Amino acid sequence: MSLRDYEFEMDFCSRCSHCKWIPLLFIKSHRYANVCPAIERFNFHAYSGSGRVIAAHSVHEGRSEITDELLDVIYRCQLDGACNVMCHLSNEILEPLQIIRELRTLAVERGMLLPEHTMIIDSMRKEDNVLGEKKADRGKWAEGLDVKDINSGEAEVFYHAGCRYSYNQDLRGIARTGISLLRGAGVDVGIAGGEEACCGGRAFDIGYRGEMEKYADDFANRLRSSGASTLVTSCSDCYSAFKHLYPMIGKKLDVEIVHITEYLDRLIKEGRIALCKEVPLRVTYHDPCHLGRLGEEYTPWSGEWKTVHGGVIVSDPPKPVHKGLGGVYDPPRDVLKAIPGLQLLEMERNREFSWCCGAGGGVLEAYEDFAAWTAMERIEEARSTGAEALVTACPWCERNFKDAVAANGHGITVYDVVELVQEAAG
Amino acid sequence: MRLKEEAYRVLESIVGEENISRDPAVLDGYAWQFGCELYGPEDGAYAEKAFAPSAYLEETGDEASLASPRGSRFGFRPVAVVLPADTAEVQAIVKACNRYGIKFKAHSTGWGPWSGCGTAGMVQMDLRRMNRILEINEEDMYAVIEPYVVWSTLQAETMKRGLNCVTIGAGGNCSALASITSFNGIGYNNYSMGLNERNVLGVEWVLPDGEVLRLGSLGSGAGWFSGDGPGPSLRGVMRGEYGAAGGLGVFTRIAAKLYQWGGPTEMPVENIDPAATLLKEFPENCALYYPFFETAEDRDRALWMLGENEVGYSASFMGRGLLAWGLGGSNREASDTVESVAQTFPRYAFILVLVCNSAREFAYQQKVVERILEETGGQNFALIEVPEVRSMVALLLFKGGNKVNIVFQRSGAFFDPGLFTGSRRTFTAAEKLSIDVINKYIEKGLVVDDYGEGSWGSLFDYGHLTACENETMYKSTDPAACGAVIELLEDLDGQMTEHLFRLGHILHQQLTDGPRGKCGHDTMGPLCDGYQVWQRRIKRAFDPNTAADPTMYILPEET
């Protein structure tokens, strides 16, 4: 795919700016009505979903070039998908997120690269991870767990930790806890350990499409040979790559794909995990973009647009419109609600129109200050609910929130859902 | 076209490096506007030829500065975009533009061709950073706001306090300030709150030469509470009926009227998909009616009687064409609705919402409504009992709504050639005329078939005036369809004016003629008491250097 494939779609932006706000009927305050960090921080229309589509259109038509300034516009965006959802609520033709991705791919093809992003790609090519860590250290997170190695045997459930949980010292415990909870519930689970590799999603997001294709093929082979019928991951980024991005490039995985929060919810409801210990805490839940709106299963479409009734445009066959409705929203909440003593408070921007943590799309690596600003906006919103803790289900969100809290001294604790389950399970 | 370095650096020094750009792709974010597909180089001379060239602009021969051909939404590209943070910065930008002979155009939320630059070589002012609700005065019932505050957030904040504001049919995503200072449009609650233009109180206004003028009570240091005094009252000059669409400078802060609100402080809904959004609970002491009638006369009589009795919060009529295209999520579903049931929809109907302060008032208003419907033969349109439809219509009336999904989703574009404002007596005849004229173009297959019944509108001030927009959807990428819309606009404008239903369709004359170097006012004005003479005098008096983009207001010289 390329921008050429979206020539028809790009004409259908009316510049209504709905991509800048949460759905209007859901607005509760002026303070938390915005949905897109980039336009909120940088203000030029080009930083909105609409503006990015227009910029792509302009570049595609040869009206403008990819300059250094435009490169900043292109990459100061978490690709959180909020604009896509908001647009699709009233526009079935335009595909903002796809077009934004194509513009990134075009930038890479033209050799307009950010050095921080080339480092990510170098790291992936040499060490199979996005963090610049050694491949040899990949499996250290699971040392001493005595869990099945799917490289040498089969398991019913294939657990994928992801780069962040595998390497980040502060967060490794969450992956280990996840495995312990699964095994404690009698789940036949295996891991790839030191042989696990990146999902490739981050490479796709920053415009290096071919890199993800390679990882998708490799992952599909490993999964097939594991004999697993279910793939479980604790990383929302990886979840989105498996569920949303792989089908987008025609590499849909032929197993059930489940986030750890969905699996734990299932186990709790089946009585296989008992939450007996009180956790007296007021918490608010942050929907990771990649688990929520970008965790929706992607359904490819190939068809044509027809004009009927003197100008109305219809898709033939009917085109699936991704509105984020199929994301994972209730399972993590249900898990939290099952914890005795815990009080769950909602932020104004949640579920399909959640505010991003700030880390995605290559922003954390290339524009650290923007990532931190975005996180602080969310932390303020979390504090406004009266919550003592911000709970989420993605290592990228957790890392960014923890760093922002540490840098700014805000008194709110950041947890993963898994950590609270462990505490309640005793 | 390029802004010379010296002028660019001066603008940069005002707003800071982060808040100015001349990157072509960034500028194209401002050149792109719906409606710009209606005109192109093939339509004739550009207005820029009517203006004196600035010594601070360099001709680069870059075709991208000019509007693209019909069917493309790239209009005129500005030479720079600036993002001022406050009135002082706006004033400094305006003064710099006057000094360098550069024209400027300000926009708030910036949706529509009237928001972009009317010719090449202009500076675009994006007021996005001015986004504060400065005060909500519950006692004197007004809100002081900056240009980027939108109706939806203002309404959310006021409802929390038992107050409410007027809205606009274009949607809660539109700037509240721009709506009531600079444009003309209909809101669903104009019935009980009056036209948007009547909802402006104190005003802070940066004139086209850079002077700051404060209108109403603000002008005499008495606060924001009144638009007409003590202090200068220039409401007619400032905006008149249509607003100057940026042609008379920049409004930087205003006070908007607020009203007592008997409804709930919040209206929780579920499901973000507009076709499936449901009100979690229908508010207490509120009701929704969707009656239909045998004849247009019966419908109008019922509406007038409701207005005379001053019952109801919102009363609007909606053509069956617009309703049919508005139902259903996807375009395919909407097409199916139109094909299968639209013609069974009642032709003469309206929608009414009651919002009452007490059970007793509610009972009274219900009795009045039922009595009026009995006398006029109004019957209940059963469709309104479908939960999703009921929620959609109720929320449209309660909260101003969002028409985008209806008028843009289906074909990519719409225009409202059949827009008219007038007294009760003219309403039915004007609506009929617009239906007849639009149907001629539907028959040619160049605009969307809605039976010519894409109308919606409202009574103002409980029926003192009425307004109607008869929307016409068209395929925005089809040059032939765009040409047909221009023809339709001119055709209907002429006929409306001939029948004296209104002062012609001036804004759209400006929209289609202004970028082509013509002036619609010079066609319409002589038919309407020569108003264009006075409008031109105002423009010259307030803007001696023609610094504020005149193309959507009035060109300084007769064409």
CSV table of C-alpha atoms in Angstrom, one decimal, chain A residues 12-18 20-21 24 45 50 54 90, chain B residues 29-30 32-36 73 106-116 124 126 148 150-151 168-175 178 183 401-409 412-415 507 511:
chain,number,residue,atom,x,y,z
A,12,PHE,CA,-13.1,13.1,2.0
A,13,CYS,CA,-11.8,15.2,4.9
A,14,SER,CA,-14.2,18.1,5.5
A,15,ARG,CA,-11.8,19.6,8.1
A,16,CYS,CA,-14.6,19.4,10.7
A,17,SER,CA,-12.0,18.8,13.5
A,18,HIS,CA,-14.0,16.1,15.2
A,20,LYS,CA,-9.5,16.9,18.0
A,21,TRP,CA,-12.2,16.2,20.5
A,24,LEU,CA,-19.2,15.7,21.7
A,45,HIS,CA,-3.8,22.1,12.2
A,50,SER,CA,-7.2,16.0,9.6
A,54,ILE,CA,-4.1,17.1,4.3
A,90,SER,CA,-19.1,10.2,11.1
B,29,GLY,CA,-3.7,22.5,6.4
B,30,TYR,CA,-5.3,26.0,6.1
B,32,TRP,CA,-7.9,22.9,2.5
B,33,GLN,CA,-11.6,23.7,3.3
B,34,PHE,CA,-14.8,22.1,2.3
B,35,GLY,CA,-16.6,24.4,-0.3
B,36,CYS,CA,-13.3,25.3,-2.0
B,73,ARG,CA,-10.6,21.3,-1.7
B,106,ALA,CA,-8.3,35.0,11.3
B,107,HIS,CA,-10.2,31.8,12.1
B,108,SER,CA,-11.3,30.1,15.3
B,109,THR,CA,-12.2,26.4,14.8
B,110,GLY,CA,-11.8,27.1,11.0
B,111,TRP,CA,-14.4,24.9,9.3
B,112,GLY,CA,-15.6,26.1,5.9
B,113,PRO,CA,-14.4,28.2,3.0
B,114,TRP,CA,-15.2,31.4,4.9
B,115,SER,CA,-12.4,30.5,7.3
B,116,GLY,CA,-9.6,30.3,4.8
B,124,GLN,CA,-3.7,33.2,8.3
B,126,ASP,CA,-5.3,30.5,13.8
B,148,TYR,CA,-11.4,28.6,20.3
B,150,VAL,CA,-16.5,25.4,21.3
B,151,TRP,CA,-20.2,25.1,22.0
B,168,ILE,CA,-25.6,25.9,16.4
B,169,GLY,CA,-26.8,23.2,14.0
B,170,ALA,CA,-23.3,22.8,12.5
B,171,GLY,CA,-22.4,21.1,15.7
B,172,GLY,CA,-20.8,21.5,19.1
B,173,ASN,CA,-17.4,21.4,17.5
B,174,CYS,CA,-17.8,25.0,16.3
B,175,SER,CA,-16.4,28.1,17.9
B,178,ALA,CA,-17.2,32.9,15.9
B,183,PHE,CA,-21.5,34.2,11.0
B,401,GLY,CA,-26.1,18.0,17.9
B,402,ASN,CA,-23.8,17.1,15.2
B,403,LYS,CA,-24.9,17.2,11.6
B,404,VAL,CA,-21.7,16.1,10.1
B,405,ASN,CA,-22.6,12.5,9.9
B,406,ILE,CA,-25.7,13.4,7.9
B,407,VAL,CA,-24.5,16.0,5.4
B,408,PHE,CA,-20.8,15.2,4.9
B,409,GLN,CA,-20.8,11.4,5.3
B,412,GLY,CA,-18.6,14.3,1.0
B,413,ALA,CA,-20.2,17.7,0.8
B,414,PHE,CA,-23.3,19.8,1.2
B,415,PHE,CA,-24.4,23.3,0.7
B,507,LEU,CA,-22.9,34.7,2.1
B,511,LEU,CA,-18.4,32.4,-1.2
